[in-house]
Amino acid sequence: MKTVSFILLSVMLIFGIYGTQGLAEEIAEEIGAAAPSIDEDTTRISLELKGMDIIDVLKIISQRSGLNIIAGKNVRGKVTLYLQDVDIWDAFEIILAANDLAYEKKGDIISVMTDRDYELRYGVKYDDKKDIKIIQLKYAKAVSVAKALNQIKTRIGRVIVDEGSNTIVILDTPFAIDQCMQVVQKMDLLVETKVFGLNYARAEDIKTKIESVITKDLGEVQVDERTNKVIVT
């Protein structure tokens, strides 16, 4: 098992792998295995963990959330992460993804196991349908980029935004993640600012026309009415 550190002061990662019960059943039927179902739960949790044993971490989640978690005999690893006010299911899935673990939920019992044990049990790899990509943007706003990515992700994909660190986390198929990365590269560009001084037209009138052609959720138009100037970013 590997130790993975997520160094984000306020990481709002939301890893809803299958989303709803209906979708989970659909995936289960597709792969011929009992895919885990996820209840809609609003319980939230904050965690600050450094090199803690995965078994102890699962105990903490169980105690704080009331979830009944059973860890398989091969479940091992260390957890280092910092999560603030995260949905309990999100924290659970982050920890599993960081340690190459899988789970299944039957009734009120959640069984955690290694990817290998999951494959031996169901004949399919737990993570065949998903991968994780964490992207810290340099120029574009994470919220704006996420809107674009949500248009191209798959049904089982999720796009998560941490505004504080301007970071996006993508959980999706490898192919979908590649497509998302292409969009990110095109959007995460250094923007320029131009100031246009007007002699005859009103700045406010010009602003409306410019807003219709600039990049949505990325560009911005401001007006200095005192000097009758238009500022385009």
mmCIF file with all atom_site columns, C-alpha atoms in Angstrom:
data_model
loop_
_atom_site.group_PDB
_atom_site.id
_atom_site.type_symbol
_atom_site.label_atom_id
_atom_site.label_alt_id
_atom_site.label_comp_id
_atom_site.label_asym_id
_atom_site.label_entity_id
_atom_site.label_seq_id
_atom_site.pdbx_PDB_ins_code
_atom_site.Cartn_x
_atom_site.Cartn_y
_atom_site.Cartn_z
_atom_site.occupancy
_atom_site.B_iso_or_equiv
_atom_site.pdbx_formal_charge
_atom_site.auth_seq_id
_atom_site.auth_comp_id
_atom_site.auth_asym_id
_atom_site.auth_atom_id
_atom_site.pdbx_PDB_model_num
ATOM 1   C CA . MET A 1 1   ? 0.000   0.000   0.000   1.00 0.00 ? 1   MET A CA 1
ATOM 2   C CA . LYS A 1 2   ? 1.132   3.500   -0.617  1.00 0.00 ? 2   LYS A CA 1
ATOM 3   C CA . THR A 1 3   ? 0.975   6.636   1.443   1.00 0.00 ? 3   THR A CA 1
ATOM 4   C CA . VAL A 1 4   ? -0.561  9.570   -0.354  1.00 0.00 ? 4   VAL A CA 1
ATOM 5   C CA . SER A 1 5   ? -0.506  13.119  0.955   1.00 0.00 ? 5   SER A CA 1
ATOM 6   C CA . PHE A 1 6   ? -3.084  15.658  -0.117  1.00 0.00 ? 6   PHE A CA 1
ATOM 7   C CA . ILE A 1 7   ? -1.488  18.967  0.920   1.00 0.00 ? 7   ILE A CA 1
ATOM 8   C CA . LEU A 1 8   ? -4.517  21.219  0.670   1.00 0.00 ? 8   LEU A CA 1
ATOM 9   C CA . LEU A 1 9   ? -5.494  23.448  3.543   1.00 0.00 ? 9   LEU A CA 1
ATOM 10  C CA . SER A 1 10  ? -9.196  23.115  2.809   1.00 0.00 ? 10  SER A CA 1
ATOM 11  C CA . VAL A 1 11  ? -9.757  20.251  0.430   1.00 0.00 ? 11  VAL A CA 1
ATOM 12  C CA . MET A 1 12  ? -13.360 19.975  -0.624  1.00 0.00 ? 12  MET A CA 1
ATOM 13  C CA . LEU A 1 13  ? -13.107 16.675  -2.499  1.00 0.00 ? 13  LEU A CA 1
ATOM 14  C CA . ILE A 1 14  ? -16.335 14.989  -3.364  1.00 0.00 ? 14  ILE A CA 1
ATOM 15  C CA . PHE A 1 15  ? -15.725 11.479  -4.678  1.00 0.00 ? 15  PHE A CA 1
ATOM 16  C CA . GLY A 1 16  ? -19.212 10.115  -5.368  1.00 0.00 ? 16  GLY A CA 1
ATOM 17  C CA . ILE A 1 17  ? -18.022 7.111   -7.410  1.00 0.00 ? 17  ILE A CA 1
ATOM 18  C CA . TYR A 1 18  ? -21.414 5.807   -8.453  1.00 0.00 ? 18  TYR A CA 1
ATOM 19  C CA . GLY A 1 19  ? -23.697 8.693   -7.509  1.00 0.00 ? 19  GLY A CA 1
ATOM 20  C CA . THR A 1 20  ? -27.070 7.031   -6.909  1.00 0.00 ? 20  THR A CA 1
ATOM 21  C CA . GLN A 1 21  ? -28.483 3.622   -6.143  1.00 0.00 ? 21  GLN A CA 1
ATOM 22  C CA . GLY A 1 22  ? -29.956 3.339   -9.624  1.00 0.00 ? 22  GLY A CA 1
ATOM 23  C CA . LEU A 1 23  ? -26.650 4.030   -11.303 1.00 0.00 ? 23  LEU A CA 1
ATOM 24  C CA . ALA A 1 24  ? -24.858 1.625   -8.957  1.00 0.00 ? 24  ALA A CA 1
ATOM 25  C CA . GLU A 1 25  ? -27.273 -1.147  -9.915  1.00 0.00 ? 25  GLU A CA 1
ATOM 26  C CA . GLU A 1 26  ? -26.809 -0.299  -13.588 1.00 0.00 ? 26  GLU A CA 1
ATOM 27  C CA . ILE A 1 27  ? -23.037 -0.624  -13.272 1.00 0.00 ? 27  ILE A CA 1
ATOM 28  C CA . ALA A 1 28  ? -23.400 -3.834  -11.298 1.00 0.00 ? 28  ALA A CA 1
ATOM 29  C CA . GLU A 1 29  ? -25.531 -5.336  -14.042 1.00 0.00 ? 29  GLU A CA 1
ATOM 30  C CA . GLU A 1 30  ? -23.018 -4.224  -16.666 1.00 0.00 ? 30  GLU A CA 1
ATOM 31  C CA . ILE A 1 31  ? -19.985 -5.841  -15.002 1.00 0.00 ? 31  ILE A CA 1
ATOM 32  C CA . GLY A 1 32  ? -21.816 -8.771  -13.451 1.00 0.00 ? 32  GLY A CA 1
ATOM 33  C CA . ALA A 1 33  ? -20.812 -7.860  -9.921  1.00 0.00 ? 33  ALA A CA 1
ATOM 34  C CA . ALA A 1 34  ? -22.419 -6.390  -6.835  1.00 0.00 ? 34  ALA A CA 1
ATOM 35  C CA . ALA A 1 35  ? -21.404 -2.764  -7.145  1.00 0.00 ? 35  ALA A CA 1
ATOM 36  C CA . PRO A 1 36  ? -21.558 -0.732  -3.925  1.00 0.00 ? 36  PRO A CA 1
ATOM 37  C CA . SER A 1 37  ? -24.565 1.439   -3.311  1.00 0.00 ? 37  SER A CA 1
ATOM 38  C CA . ILE A 1 38  ? -24.208 4.846   -1.751  1.00 0.00 ? 38  ILE A CA 1
ATOM 39  C CA . ASP A 1 39  ? -26.875 6.399   0.399   1.00 0.00 ? 39  ASP A CA 1
ATOM 40  C CA . GLU A 1 40  ? -27.600 10.099  0.202   1.00 0.00 ? 40  GLU A CA 1
ATOM 41  C CA . ASP A 1 41  ? -26.109 11.246  3.502   1.00 0.00 ? 41  ASP A CA 1
ATOM 42  C CA . THR A 1 42  ? -25.390 14.776  4.598   1.00 0.00 ? 42  THR A CA 1
ATOM 43  C CA . THR A 1 43  ? -23.135 13.868  7.549   1.00 0.00 ? 43  THR A CA 1
ATOM 44  C CA . ARG A 1 44  ? -19.914 15.873  7.375   1.00 0.00 ? 44  ARG A CA 1
ATOM 45  C CA . ILE A 1 45  ? -16.501 15.332  8.951   1.00 0.00 ? 45  ILE A CA 1
ATOM 46  C CA . SER A 1 46  ? -13.143 17.074  9.394   1.00 0.00 ? 46  SER A CA 1
ATOM 47  C CA . LEU A 1 47  ? -9.924  15.056  9.549   1.00 0.00 ? 47  LEU A CA 1
ATOM 48  C CA . GLU A 1 48  ? -6.260  15.888  10.088  1.00 0.00 ? 48  GLU A CA 1
ATOM 49  C CA . LEU A 1 49  ? -4.260  12.684  9.716   1.00 0.00 ? 49  LEU A CA 1
ATOM 50  C CA . LYS A 1 50  ? -0.515  12.159  9.366   1.00 0.00 ? 50  LYS A CA 1
ATOM 51  C CA . GLY A 1 51  ? 0.811   8.663   8.820   1.00 0.00 ? 51  GLY A CA 1
ATOM 52  C CA . MET A 1 52  ? -2.098  7.039   10.664  1.00 0.00 ? 52  MET A CA 1
ATOM 53  C CA . ASP A 1 53  ? -2.817  3.347   10.144  1.00 0.00 ? 53  ASP A CA 1
ATOM 54  C CA . ILE A 1 54  ? -5.715  2.802   7.735   1.00 0.00 ? 54  ILE A CA 1
ATOM 55  C CA . ILE A 1 55  ? -7.513  0.531   10.226  1.00 0.00 ? 55  ILE A CA 1
ATOM 56  C CA . ASP A 1 56  ? -7.482  3.259   12.871  1.00 0.00 ? 56  ASP A CA 1
ATOM 57  C CA . VAL A 1 57  ? -8.743  5.767   10.305  1.00 0.00 ? 57  VAL A CA 1
ATOM 58  C CA . LEU A 1 58  ? -11.659 3.521   9.377   1.00 0.00 ? 58  LEU A CA 1
ATOM 59  C CA . LYS A 1 59  ? -12.470 3.206   13.090  1.00 0.00 ? 59  LYS A CA 1
ATOM 60  C CA . ILE A 1 60  ? -12.575 7.005   13.391  1.00 0.00 ? 60  ILE A CA 1
ATOM 61  C CA . ILE A 1 61  ? -14.943 7.303   10.452  1.00 0.00 ? 61  ILE A CA 1
ATOM 62  C CA . SER A 1 62  ? -17.138 4.555   11.870  1.00 0.00 ? 62  SER A CA 1
ATOM 63  C CA . GLN A 1 63  ? -17.279 6.193   15.305  1.00 0.00 ? 63  GLN A CA 1
ATOM 64  C CA . ARG A 1 64  ? -17.999 9.684   14.025  1.00 0.00 ? 64  ARG A CA 1
ATOM 65  C CA . SER A 1 65  ? -20.537 8.692   11.383  1.00 0.00 ? 65  SER A CA 1
ATOM 66  C CA . GLY A 1 66  ? -22.228 5.596   12.774  1.00 0.00 ? 66  GLY A CA 1
ATOM 67  C CA . LEU A 1 67  ? -21.282 3.599   9.669   1.00 0.00 ? 67  LEU A CA 1
ATOM 68  C CA . ASN A 1 68  ? -20.680 -0.115  10.210  1.00 0.00 ? 68  ASN A CA 1
ATOM 69  C CA . ILE A 1 69  ? -17.310 -0.755  8.571   1.00 0.00 ? 69  ILE A CA 1
ATOM 70  C CA . ILE A 1 70  ? -15.561 -4.133  8.392   1.00 0.00 ? 70  ILE A CA 1
ATOM 71  C CA . ALA A 1 71  ? -11.952 -4.218  7.143   1.00 0.00 ? 71  ALA A CA 1
ATOM 72  C CA . GLY A 1 72  ? -10.631 -7.304  5.352   1.00 0.00 ? 72  GLY A CA 1
ATOM 73  C CA . LYS A 1 73  ? -7.546  -9.132  6.608   1.00 0.00 ? 73  LYS A CA 1
ATOM 74  C CA . ASN A 1 74  ? -5.376  -7.729  3.792   1.00 0.00 ? 74  ASN A CA 1
ATOM 75  C CA . VAL A 1 75  ? -6.300  -4.082  4.354   1.00 0.00 ? 75  VAL A CA 1
ATOM 76  C CA . ARG A 1 76  ? -3.122  -2.209  5.239   1.00 0.00 ? 76  ARG A CA 1
ATOM 77  C CA . GLY A 1 77  ? -1.619  1.228   4.698   1.00 0.00 ? 77  GLY A CA 1
ATOM 78  C CA . LYS A 1 78  ? -0.976  4.665   6.110   1.00 0.00 ? 78  LYS A CA 1
ATOM 79  C CA . VAL A 1 79  ? -3.104  7.751   5.620   1.00 0.00 ? 79  VAL A CA 1
ATOM 80  C CA . THR A 1 80  ? -1.939  11.365  5.469   1.00 0.00 ? 80  THR A CA 1
ATOM 81  C CA . LEU A 1 81  ? -4.560  13.926  4.513   1.00 0.00 ? 81  LEU A CA 1
ATOM 82  C CA . TYR A 1 82  ? -6.269  17.099  5.661   1.00 0.00 ? 82  TYR A CA 1
ATOM 83  C CA . LEU A 1 83  ? -9.999  17.452  5.108   1.00 0.00 ? 83  LEU A CA 1
ATOM 84  C CA . GLN A 1 84  ? -12.233 20.222  6.397   1.00 0.00 ? 84  GLN A CA 1
ATOM 85  C CA . ASP A 1 85  ? -16.019 19.850  6.629   1.00 0.00 ? 85  ASP A CA 1
ATOM 86  C CA . VAL A 1 86  ? -16.273 17.115  3.992   1.00 0.00 ? 86  VAL A CA 1
ATOM 87  C CA . ASP A 1 87  ? -19.209 14.804  3.397   1.00 0.00 ? 87  ASP A CA 1
ATOM 88  C CA . ILE A 1 88  ? -18.538 11.541  5.266   1.00 0.00 ? 88  ILE A CA 1
ATOM 89  C CA . TRP A 1 89  ? -18.855 9.480   2.091   1.00 0.00 ? 89  TRP A CA 1
ATOM 90  C CA . ASP A 1 90  ? -16.380 11.781  0.346   1.00 0.00 ? 90  ASP A CA 1
ATOM 91  C CA . ALA A 1 91  ? -13.812 11.318  3.103   1.00 0.00 ? 91  ALA A CA 1
ATOM 92  C CA . PHE A 1 92  ? -14.349 7.557   3.048   1.00 0.00 ? 92  PHE A CA 1
ATOM 93  C CA . GLU A 1 93  ? -13.851 7.316   -0.713  1.00 0.00 ? 93  GLU A CA 1
ATOM 94  C CA . ILE A 1 94  ? -10.814 9.586   -0.677  1.00 0.00 ? 94  ILE A CA 1
ATOM 95  C CA . ILE A 1 95  ? -9.122  7.379   1.893   1.00 0.00 ? 95  ILE A CA 1
ATOM 96  C CA . LEU A 1 96  ? -9.898  4.231   -0.089  1.00 0.00 ? 96  LEU A CA 1
ATOM 97  C CA . ALA A 1 97  ? -8.720  5.727   -3.380  1.00 0.00 ? 97  ALA A CA 1
ATOM 98  C CA . ALA A 1 98  ? -5.461  6.881   -1.771  1.00 0.00 ? 98  ALA A CA 1
ATOM 99  C CA . ASN A 1 99  ? -4.723  3.374   -0.498  1.00 0.00 ? 99  ASN A CA 1
ATOM 100 C CA . ASP A 1 100 ? -5.851  1.273   -3.486  1.00 0.00 ? 100 ASP A CA 1
ATOM 101 C CA . LEU A 1 101 ? -8.780  -0.145  -1.553  1.00 0.00 ? 101 LEU A CA 1
ATOM 102 C CA . ALA A 1 102 ? -12.270 -1.165  -2.599  1.00 0.00 ? 102 ALA A CA 1
ATOM 103 C CA . TYR A 1 103 ? -15.555 -1.648  -0.778  1.00 0.00 ? 103 TYR A CA 1
ATOM 104 C CA . GLU A 1 104 ? -19.003 -3.096  -1.059  1.00 0.00 ? 104 GLU A CA 1
ATOM 105 C CA . LYS A 1 105 ? -22.103 -2.121  0.892   1.00 0.00 ? 105 LYS A CA 1
ATOM 106 C CA . LYS A 1 106 ? -24.745 -4.667  1.781   1.00 0.00 ? 106 LYS A CA 1
ATOM 107 C CA . GLY A 1 107 ? -27.525 -3.348  3.950   1.00 0.00 ? 107 GLY A CA 1
ATOM 108 C CA . ASP A 1 108 ? -25.918 -1.451  6.816   1.00 0.00 ? 108 ASP A CA 1
ATOM 109 C CA . ILE A 1 109 ? -22.568 -3.241  6.515   1.00 0.00 ? 109 ILE A CA 1
ATOM 110 C CA . ILE A 1 110 ? -19.649 -1.776  4.536   1.00 0.00 ? 110 ILE A CA 1
ATOM 111 C CA . SER A 1 111 ? -16.875 -4.236  3.751   1.00 0.00 ? 111 SER A CA 1
ATOM 112 C CA . VAL A 1 112 ? -13.477 -2.734  2.889   1.00 0.00 ? 112 VAL A CA 1
ATOM 113 C CA . MET A 1 113 ? -11.002 -4.866  0.970   1.00 0.00 ? 113 MET A CA 1
ATOM 114 C CA . THR A 1 114 ? -7.991  -4.592  -1.307  1.00 0.00 ? 114 THR A CA 1
ATOM 115 C CA . ASP A 1 115 ? -8.399  -4.137  -5.049  1.00 0.00 ? 115 ASP A CA 1
ATOM 116 C CA . ARG A 1 116 ? -7.002  -7.644  -5.480  1.00 0.00 ? 116 ARG A CA 1
ATOM 117 C CA . ASP A 1 117 ? -9.510  -9.213  -3.103  1.00 0.00 ? 117 ASP A CA 1
ATOM 118 C CA . TYR A 1 118 ? -12.329 -7.362  -4.881  1.00 0.00 ? 118 TYR A CA 1
ATOM 119 C CA . GLU A 1 119 ? -11.106 -8.699  -8.226  1.00 0.00 ? 119 GLU A CA 1
ATOM 120 C CA . LEU A 1 120 ? -10.897 -12.260 -6.899  1.00 0.00 ? 120 LEU A CA 1
ATOM 121 C CA . ARG A 1 121 ? -14.421 -11.973 -5.517  1.00 0.00 ? 121 ARG A CA 1
ATOM 122 C CA . TYR A 1 122 ? -16.129 -10.385 -8.528  1.00 0.00 ? 122 TYR A CA 1
ATOM 123 C CA . GLY A 1 123 ? -13.816 -11.109 -11.443 1.00 0.00 ? 123 GLY A CA 1
ATOM 124 C CA . VAL A 1 124 ? -13.353 -7.428  -12.280 1.00 0.00 ? 124 VAL A CA 1
ATOM 125 C CA . LYS A 1 125 ? -11.005 -4.759  -10.985 1.00 0.00 ? 125 LYS A CA 1
ATOM 126 C CA . TYR A 1 126 ? -12.659 -2.256  -8.678  1.00 0.00 ? 126 TYR A CA 1
ATOM 127 C CA . ASP A 1 127 ? -10.926 0.714   -10.315 1.00 0.00 ? 127 ASP A CA 1
ATOM 128 C CA . ASP A 1 128 ? -11.385 -0.368  -13.942 1.00 0.00 ? 128 ASP A CA 1
ATOM 129 C CA . LYS A 1 129 ? -13.947 2.363   -14.421 1.00 0.00 ? 129 LYS A CA 1
ATOM 130 C CA . LYS A 1 130 ? -12.276 5.211   -12.607 1.00 0.00 ? 130 LYS A CA 1
ATOM 131 C CA . ASP A 1 131 ? -9.095  7.177   -12.195 1.00 0.00 ? 131 ASP A CA 1
ATOM 132 C CA . ILE A 1 132 ? -8.154  10.299  -10.243 1.00 0.00 ? 132 ILE A CA 1
ATOM 133 C CA . LYS A 1 133 ? -6.520  13.499  -11.458 1.00 0.00 ? 133 LYS A CA 1
ATOM 134 C CA . ILE A 1 134 ? -5.755  16.477  -9.220  1.00 0.00 ? 134 ILE A CA 1
ATOM 135 C CA . ILE A 1 135 ? -5.108  19.766  -11.020 1.00 0.00 ? 135 ILE A CA 1
ATOM 136 C CA . GLN A 1 136 ? -4.039  23.023  -9.400  1.00 0.00 ? 136 GLN A CA 1
ATOM 137 C CA . LEU A 1 137 ? -4.841  25.811  -11.822 1.00 0.00 ? 137 LEU A CA 1
ATOM 138 C CA . LYS A 1 138 ? -2.438  28.686  -12.364 1.00 0.00 ? 138 LYS A CA 1
ATOM 139 C CA . TYR A 1 139 ? -4.626  31.300  -14.014 1.00 0.00 ? 139 TYR A CA 1
ATOM 140 C CA . ALA A 1 140 ? -8.227  30.233  -14.596 1.00 0.00 ? 140 ALA A CA 1
ATOM 141 C CA . LYS A 1 141 ? -10.763 30.020  -11.787 1.00 0.00 ? 141 LYS A CA 1
ATOM 142 C CA . ALA A 1 142 ? -11.471 26.452  -10.707 1.00 0.00 ? 142 ALA A CA 1
ATOM 143 C CA . VAL A 1 143 ? -15.213 27.105  -10.523 1.00 0.00 ? 143 VAL A CA 1
ATOM 144 C CA . SER A 1 144 ? -15.303 28.307  -14.130 1.00 0.00 ? 144 SER A CA 1
ATOM 145 C CA . VAL A 1 145 ? -13.218 25.422  -15.458 1.00 0.00 ? 145 VAL A CA 1
ATOM 146 C CA . ALA A 1 146 ? -15.341 22.913  -13.547 1.00 0.00 ? 146 ALA A CA 1
ATOM 147 C CA . LYS A 1 147 ? -18.454 24.136  -15.355 1.00 0.00 ? 147 LYS A CA 1
ATOM 148 C CA . ALA A 1 148 ? -16.856 23.213  -18.669 1.00 0.00 ? 148 ALA A CA 1
ATOM 149 C CA . LEU A 1 149 ? -15.605 19.847  -17.412 1.00 0.00 ? 149 LEU A CA 1
ATOM 150 C CA . ASN A 1 150 ? -19.028 18.899  -16.119 1.00 0.00 ? 150 ASN A CA 1
ATOM 151 C CA . GLN A 1 151 ? -20.253 19.041  -19.706 1.00 0.00 ? 151 GLN A CA 1
ATOM 152 C CA . ILE A 1 152 ? -17.846 16.325  -20.909 1.00 0.00 ? 152 ILE A CA 1
ATOM 153 C CA . LYS A 1 153 ? -17.456 13.977  -17.934 1.00 0.00 ? 153 LYS A CA 1
ATOM 154 C CA . THR A 1 154 ? -19.084 10.545  -18.034 1.00 0.00 ? 154 THR A CA 1
ATOM 155 C CA . ARG A 1 155 ? -22.122 9.517   -16.020 1.00 0.00 ? 155 ARG A CA 1
ATOM 156 C CA . ILE A 1 156 ? -19.935 7.974   -13.328 1.00 0.00 ? 156 ILE A CA 1
ATOM 157 C CA . GLY A 1 157 ? -17.498 10.884  -13.368 1.00 0.00 ? 157 GLY A CA 1
ATOM 158 C CA . ARG A 1 158 ? -17.267 13.660  -10.822 1.00 0.00 ? 158 ARG A CA 1
ATOM 159 C CA . VAL A 1 159 ? -15.612 17.065  -10.965 1.00 0.00 ? 159 VAL A CA 1
ATOM 160 C CA . ILE A 1 160 ? -14.739 18.526  -7.577  1.00 0.00 ? 160 ILE A CA 1
ATOM 161 C CA . VAL A 1 161 ? -13.650 22.075  -6.834  1.00 0.00 ? 161 VAL A CA 1
ATOM 162 C CA . ASP A 1 162 ? -11.594 23.437  -3.947  1.00 0.00 ? 162 ASP A CA 1
ATOM 163 C CA . GLU A 1 163 ? -11.874 27.192  -4.358  1.00 0.00 ? 163 GLU A CA 1
ATOM 164 C CA . GLY A 1 164 ? -9.419  27.933  -1.564  1.00 0.00 ? 164 GLY A CA 1
ATOM 165 C CA . SER A 1 165 ? -6.485  26.316  -3.381  1.00 0.00 ? 165 SER A CA 1
ATOM 166 C CA . ASN A 1 166 ? -7.965  26.831  -6.881  1.00 0.00 ? 166 ASN A CA 1
ATOM 167 C CA . THR A 1 167 ? -7.756  23.085  -7.409  1.00 0.00 ? 167 THR A CA 1
ATOM 168 C CA . ILE A 1 168 ? -9.914  20.692  -9.418  1.00 0.00 ? 168 ILE A CA 1
ATOM 169 C CA . VAL A 1 169 ? -10.163 16.973  -8.772  1.00 0.00 ? 169 VAL A CA 1
ATOM 170 C CA . ILE A 1 170 ? -11.495 14.744  -11.551 1.00 0.00 ? 170 ILE A CA 1
ATOM 171 C CA . LEU A 1 171 ? -12.710 11.218  -10.847 1.00 0.00 ? 171 LEU A CA 1
ATOM 172 C CA . ASP A 1 172 ? -13.618 9.473   -14.087 1.00 0.00 ? 172 ASP A CA 1
ATOM 173 C CA . THR A 1 173 ? -12.547 6.957   -16.715 1.00 0.00 ? 173 THR A CA 1
ATOM 174 C CA . PRO A 1 174 ? -8.988  7.371   -18.034 1.00 0.00 ? 174 PRO A CA 1
ATOM 175 C CA . PHE A 1 175 ? -10.288 8.390   -21.469 1.00 0.00 ? 175 PHE A CA 1
ATOM 176 C CA . ALA A 1 176 ? -12.637 11.008  -20.015 1.00 0.00 ? 176 ALA A CA 1
ATOM 177 C CA . ILE A 1 177 ? -9.843  12.385  -17.838 1.00 0.00 ? 177 ILE A CA 1
ATOM 178 C CA . ASP A 1 178 ? -7.647  12.789  -20.930 1.00 0.00 ? 178 ASP A CA 1
ATOM 179 C CA . GLN A 1 179 ? -10.422 14.799  -22.581 1.00 0.00 ? 179 GLN A CA 1
ATOM 180 C CA . CYS A 1 180 ? -10.843 16.918  -19.475 1.00 0.00 ? 180 CYS A CA 1
ATOM 181 C CA . MET A 1 181 ? -7.115  17.617  -19.378 1.00 0.00 ? 181 MET A CA 1
ATOM 182 C CA . GLN A 1 182 ? -7.236  18.952  -22.934 1.00 0.00 ? 182 GLN A CA 1
ATOM 183 C CA . VAL A 1 183 ? -9.970  21.375  -21.900 1.00 0.00 ? 183 VAL A CA 1
ATOM 184 C CA . VAL A 1 184 ? -8.030  22.431  -18.814 1.00 0.00 ? 184 VAL A CA 1
ATOM 185 C CA . GLN A 1 185 ? -4.916  23.164  -20.890 1.00 0.00 ? 185 GLN A CA 1
ATOM 186 C CA . LYS A 1 186 ? -6.941  25.410  -23.193 1.00 0.00 ? 186 LYS A CA 1
ATOM 187 C CA . MET A 1 187 ? -8.663  27.268  -20.369 1.00 0.00 ? 187 MET A CA 1
ATOM 188 C CA . ASP A 1 188 ? -5.834  27.625  -17.850 1.00 0.00 ? 188 ASP A CA 1
ATOM 189 C CA . LEU A 1 189 ? -4.054  30.374  -19.715 1.00 0.00 ? 189 LEU A CA 1
ATOM 190 C CA . LEU A 1 190 ? -2.623  33.691  -18.605 1.00 0.00 ? 190 LEU A CA 1
ATOM 191 C CA . VAL A 1 191 ? -5.209  36.334  -19.425 1.00 0.00 ? 191 VAL A CA 1
ATOM 192 C CA . GLU A 1 192 ? -4.356  39.792  -20.678 1.00 0.00 ? 192 GLU A CA 1
ATOM 193 C CA . THR A 1 193 ? -5.924  43.077  -19.702 1.00 0.00 ? 193 THR A CA 1
ATOM 194 C CA . LYS A 1 194 ? -6.595  45.797  -22.261 1.00 0.00 ? 194 LYS A CA 1
ATOM 195 C CA . VAL A 1 195 ? -7.873  49.302  -21.568 1.00 0.00 ? 195 VAL A CA 1
ATOM 196 C CA . PHE A 1 196 ? -9.793  51.087  -24.298 1.00 0.00 ? 196 PHE A CA 1
ATOM 197 C CA . GLY A 1 197 ? -10.415 54.832  -24.050 1.00 0.00 ? 197 GLY A CA 1
ATOM 198 C CA . LEU A 1 198 ? -13.528 55.902  -25.954 1.00 0.00 ? 198 LEU A CA 1
ATOM 199 C CA . ASN A 1 199 ? -14.040 59.284  -27.613 1.00 0.00 ? 199 ASN A CA 1
ATOM 200 C CA . TYR A 1 200 ? -17.626 59.081  -28.811 1.00 0.00 ? 200 TYR A CA 1
ATOM 201 C CA . ALA A 1 201 ? -19.419 55.884  -27.748 1.00 0.00 ? 201 ALA A CA 1
ATOM 202 C CA . ARG A 1 202 ? -20.519 55.330  -24.158 1.00 0.00 ? 202 ARG A CA 1
ATOM 203 C CA . ALA A 1 203 ? -18.419 52.787  -22.306 1.00 0.00 ? 203 ALA A CA 1
ATOM 204 C CA . GLU A 1 204 ? -21.513 51.143  -20.832 1.00 0.00 ? 204 GLU A CA 1
ATOM 205 C CA . ASP A 1 205 ? -22.952 50.538  -24.330 1.00 0.00 ? 205 ASP A CA 1
ATOM 206 C CA . ILE A 1 206 ? -19.699 49.014  -25.580 1.00 0.00 ? 206 ILE A CA 1
ATOM 207 C CA . LYS A 1 207 ? -19.460 46.789  -22.503 1.00 0.00 ? 207 LYS A CA 1
ATOM 208 C CA . THR A 1 208 ? -22.647 44.919  -23.437 1.00 0.00 ? 208 THR A CA 1
ATOM 209 C CA . LYS A 1 209 ? -21.375 44.148  -26.922 1.00 0.00 ? 209 LYS A CA 1
ATOM 210 C CA . ILE A 1 210 ? -17.968 42.947  -25.721 1.00 0.00 ? 210 ILE A CA 1
ATOM 211 C CA . GLU A 1 211 ? -19.507 40.677  -23.069 1.00 0.00 ? 211 GLU A CA 1
ATOM 212 C CA . SER A 1 212 ? -21.311 38.794  -25.835 1.00 0.00 ? 212 SER A CA 1
ATOM 213 C CA . VAL A 1 213 ? -18.045 37.727  -27.508 1.00 0.00 ? 213 VAL A CA 1
ATOM 214 C CA . ILE A 1 214 ? -15.522 37.174  -24.683 1.00 0.00 ? 214 ILE A CA 1
ATOM 215 C CA . THR A 1 215 ? -14.864 33.722  -23.227 1.00 0.00 ? 215 THR A CA 1
ATOM 216 C CA . LYS A 1 216 ? -17.714 32.856  -20.901 1.00 0.00 ? 216 LYS A CA 1
ATOM 217 C CA . ASP A 1 217 ? -16.763 32.436  -17.228 1.00 0.00 ? 217 ASP A CA 1
ATOM 218 C CA . LEU A 1 218 ? -13.187 33.428  -18.028 1.00 0.00 ? 218 LEU A CA 1
ATOM 219 C CA . GLY A 1 219 ? -13.181 36.896  -19.528 1.00 0.00 ? 219 GLY A CA 1
ATOM 220 C CA . GLU A 1 220 ? -14.424 39.994  -17.742 1.00 0.00 ? 220 GLU A CA 1
ATOM 221 C CA . VAL A 1 221 ? -15.442 43.476  -18.845 1.00 0.00 ? 221 VAL A CA 1
ATOM 222 C CA . GLN A 1 222 ? -15.371 46.491  -16.558 1.00 0.00 ? 222 GLN A CA 1
ATOM 223 C CA . VAL A 1 223 ? -16.257 50.122  -17.147 1.00 0.00 ? 223 VAL A CA 1
ATOM 224 C CA . ASP A 1 224 ? -14.730 53.287  -15.757 1.00 0.00 ? 224 ASP A CA 1
ATOM 225 C CA . GLU A 1 225 ? -17.560 55.759  -16.315 1.00 0.00 ? 225 GLU A CA 1
ATOM 226 C CA . ARG A 1 226 ? -15.523 58.701  -15.058 1.00 0.00 ? 226 ARG A CA 1
ATOM 227 C CA . THR A 1 227 ? -12.938 58.345  -17.827 1.00 0.00 ? 227 THR A CA 1
ATOM 228 C CA . ASN A 1 228 ? -15.285 56.577  -20.290 1.00 0.00 ? 228 ASN A CA 1
ATOM 229 C CA . LYS A 1 229 ? -12.938 53.594  -20.561 1.00 0.00 ? 229 LYS A CA 1
ATOM 230 C CA . VAL A 1 230 ? -13.602 49.896  -21.078 1.00 0.00 ? 230 VAL A CA 1
ATOM 231 C CA . ILE A 1 231 ? -11.302 47.393  -19.342 1.00 0.00 ? 231 ILE A CA 1
ATOM 232 C CA . VAL A 1 232 ? -11.267 43.914  -20.884 1.00 0.00 ? 232 VAL A CA 1
ATOM 233 C CA . THR A 1 233 ? -9.588  40.967  -19.172 1.00 0.00 ? 233 THR A CA 1
#
